[in-house]
C-alpha positions as CSV (number, residue, x, y, z in Angstrom):
1,M,187.0,-23.5,115.2
2,S,189.6,-24.0,112.4
3,R,189.1,-24.3,109.0
4,M,191.1,-28.0,109.2
5,T,189.4,-28.8,111.9
6,A,185.7,-27.6,110.2
7,M,186.8,-30.0,107.1
8,T,187.5,-33.3,109.4
9,A,184.1,-32.4,111.1
10,M,181.5,-32.2,107.7
11,P,182.5,-36.3,106.6
12,R,182.1,-37.6,109.4
13,K,178.5,-36.1,109.6
14,S,177.4,-36.8,105.9
15,R,179.0,-40.2,106.6
16,A,176.6,-40.9,109.3
17,L,173.8,-39.6,107.4
18,R,174.3,-41.8,104.7
19,L,174.5,-44.3,107.5
20,A,170.9,-43.8,108.6
21,S,169.6,-43.3,105.9
22,F,170.6,-46.5,104.1
23,L,169.7,-48.1,108.1
24,A,166.5,-46.6,107.3
25,S,166.0,-47.7,104.2
26,T,167.4,-52.0,104.9
27,A,164.9,-51.1,108.2
28,A,162.0,-50.5,105.8
29,A,162.4,-52.9,103.8
30,L,162.6,-55.9,105.5
31,S,159.0,-55.0,106.4
32,L,157.6,-53.8,103.3
33,S,159.1,-58.3,102.6
34,A,156.9,-59.4,105.9
35,C,154.2,-58.1,104.4
36,I,154.8,-59.5,100.8
37,S,154.0,-63.0,100.2
38,F,154.9,-65.2,96.8
39,G,152.7,-67.6,96.9
40,P,151.1,-70.4,99.7
41,E,153.7,-72.2,102.1
42,P,155.1,-75.6,100.3
43,P,153.2,-78.7,102.6
44,E,155.5,-80.0,104.1
45,S,155.4,-83.2,102.2
46,L,153.8,-84.4,99.0
47,L,151.9,-87.6,97.5
48,T,152.6,-90.1,95.7
49,L,152.0,-93.0,94.2
50,T,154.0,-96.5,94.0
51,S,153.5,-100.3,92.6
52,E,153.3,-103.1,95.8
53,A,154.4,-105.1,92.4
54,V,157.9,-105.2,91.4
55,A,159.5,-106.3,88.5
56,P,162.4,-108.4,88.7
57,V,165.9,-107.1,88.3
58,G,167.7,-108.4,85.0
59,D,166.5,-108.8,81.1
60,G,163.5,-109.6,80.6
61,A,161.5,-111.2,77.1
62,A,162.0,-110.6,74.2
63,I,159.9,-108.3,72.4
64,T,156.8,-109.8,70.2
65,S,153.8,-108.5,67.9
66,D,152.3,-111.0,70.2
67,N,153.4,-109.5,73.5
68,A,154.2,-106.3,73.2
69,I,151.6,-103.7,74.8
70,A,151.2,-100.3,75.3
71,I,150.3,-98.5,78.1
72,Y,148.4,-94.5,77.5
73,E,148.3,-92.0,80.0
74,P,144.4,-91.8,81.5
75,F,142.1,-89.6,80.2
76,A,140.8,-87.8,83.2
77,P,138.5,-84.5,83.9
78,A,139.0,-81.7,85.5
79,R,138.6,-81.9,88.8
80,L,141.1,-84.8,88.6
81,D,143.2,-83.6,86.1
82,V,144.9,-81.5,88.7
83,T,147.4,-82.0,92.7
84,R,144.8,-82.2,94.3
85,V,142.6,-84.6,96.2
86,P,138.9,-83.7,95.8
87,V,136.2,-84.5,98.4
88,Q,133.1,-85.8,97.5
89,I,130.7,-83.6,99.0
90,D,127.0,-85.0,98.0
91,D,126.3,-85.2,94.6
92,S,126.4,-81.9,93.1
93,S,129.6,-80.6,95.9
94,I,133.5,-80.7,95.2
95,A,136.2,-79.5,97.7
96,Y,139.6,-81.2,98.6
97,V,141.9,-82.9,101.1
98,P,143.1,-80.2,103.0
99,E,147.7,-80.5,102.8
100,A,147.5,-83.0,100.6
101,I,149.4,-82.4,97.8
102,W,150.5,-84.9,95.0
103,V,153.7,-84.8,93.2
104,E,152.3,-85.1,89.7
105,K,148.6,-85.8,88.2
106,P,147.3,-88.6,89.7
107,A,146.3,-89.8,85.5
108,R,150.4,-90.1,85.2
109,L,151.0,-91.5,88.6
110,F,148.5,-94.1,87.9
111,R,149.4,-94.8,84.8
112,R,153.4,-95.7,86.5
113,V,151.7,-98.1,89.0
114,L,149.7,-100.2,85.7
115,A,152.7,-100.5,84.1
116,E,154.7,-101.7,86.5
117,T,152.3,-103.7,87.8
118,I,151.6,-105.6,84.1
119,R,155.2,-105.6,83.4
120,A,156.4,-106.9,87.1
121,E,153.7,-110.1,85.6
122,G,156.5,-110.7,83.2
123,V,153.6,-111.6,80.0
124,R,154.7,-108.3,78.7
125,A,156.8,-106.6,77.4
126,V,156.1,-102.5,78.1
127,M,156.2,-100.1,76.1
128,D,157.3,-96.8,78.2
129,E,157.3,-93.4,76.0
130,D,160.3,-93.1,74.9
131,D,159.9,-96.6,72.8
132,T,159.6,-94.3,70.2
133,G,161.1,-96.8,67.4
134,L,158.8,-99.8,69.3
135,A,155.5,-100.5,68.0
136,A,152.8,-102.9,70.0
137,T,149.9,-103.8,68.4
138,T,147.8,-104.2,72.2
139,I,146.8,-100.4,72.9
140,L,145.8,-100.3,76.8
141,R,144.1,-96.5,77.5
142,G,141.1,-95.4,79.1
143,S,140.0,-92.9,81.9
144,L,140.8,-92.2,84.9
145,V,136.3,-91.8,86.6
146,D,137.6,-91.3,90.3
147,F,140.0,-90.8,92.3
148,G,139.5,-89.6,95.5
149,Y,137.1,-89.5,98.9
150,D,133.4,-89.8,99.2
151,V,132.1,-87.8,102.5
152,P,129.5,-90.0,102.6
153,T,130.9,-92.7,103.1
154,G,134.3,-92.0,104.1
155,S,135.9,-93.7,101.9
156,V,138.8,-94.0,98.4
157,V,137.8,-94.1,95.8
158,V,139.2,-95.8,92.3
159,R,137.2,-96.4,89.0
160,Y,139.0,-96.4,85.3
161,D,136.8,-97.5,82.1
162,A,139.9,-99.4,80.3
163,I,139.6,-100.2,76.8
164,L,141.9,-102.6,75.6
165,T,142.7,-103.6,71.2
166,N,145.1,-105.2,69.6
167,G,144.2,-104.8,66.4
168,E,143.0,-107.9,64.9
169,N,139.9,-108.5,66.9
170,T,136.8,-106.1,68.4
171,P,137.8,-103.5,71.3
172,R,137.3,-105.0,75.0
173,R,135.9,-102.4,77.8
174,R,135.4,-103.0,81.4
175,R,134.9,-100.8,84.1
176,F,137.3,-100.6,86.9
177,E,136.7,-99.7,90.9
178,S,138.7,-100.8,93.9
179,I,137.3,-98.8,97.6
180,V,138.9,-98.3,100.7
181,P,136.4,-97.8,103.5
182,G,137.0,-96.1,107.3
183,V,139.5,-93.5,106.1
184,A,139.5,-90.2,107.5
185,P,139.6,-87.4,105.8
186,E,143.9,-86.4,105.8
187,A,146.1,-85.9,103.9
188,N,148.2,-89.1,105.2
189,P,145.6,-91.3,105.8
190,V,143.6,-90.8,102.5
191,G,146.9,-91.0,100.6
192,V,147.4,-94.3,102.0
193,A,144.2,-95.8,101.3
194,L,143.7,-94.3,97.7
195,N,148.2,-96.4,97.0
196,R,146.3,-99.1,97.8
197,A,143.1,-98.8,95.5
198,A,145.3,-98.3,92.9
199,N,147.1,-101.2,93.1
200,D,144.1,-102.9,93.1
201,V,143.0,-101.6,90.5
202,A,146.1,-101.6,88.6
203,R,146.2,-105.9,89.7
204,Q,142.5,-106.3,88.4
205,V,143.4,-104.9,84.7
206,A,146.8,-106.1,85.1
207,D,144.7,-110.5,84.6
208,W,142.7,-108.6,82.6
209,A,145.1,-107.2,79.5
210,R,146.9,-110.4,80.2
């Protein structure tokens, strides 16, 4: 072999070795990535709540201290302060509905349904969270006691303990409840039933808070 031939062959061999090394490392990386998981697979869809009552488009009534109301996000116990739908198996056991994931925590979603329902009645002007320059003497706050599925009865249950204050009279308290029976313990039917029950409770509260 001539000196020129040897010099040409060596770079070709070096390139071939580098290519083989690159292909081997790439295959190893692909194999490793198939084994590594960066979290659970996202659900096919997310649950939300939609108000069945919608305020009309256009200017509403003037905001006064007599008709304004501030609605606070309800307090929620730990089992509800998540984006899952709890399942009450028995008196001491709780699980969660498979693949049923809220787009936001249910207390925040319920507050929006409650606010839109009261706003749609046109009796009170609802103060949103960003209305910092306005003060409402009437305040609605409360606790979301139940918002999930009950196995023994095959029902979804929504319970809300409300407290209404207006700065003058003694605060009023009342528990509101809505139960939708005959619901399959699956994400879609449970989500639909919870939306129905949440709207039912919101209508009850709106009538009470007039």
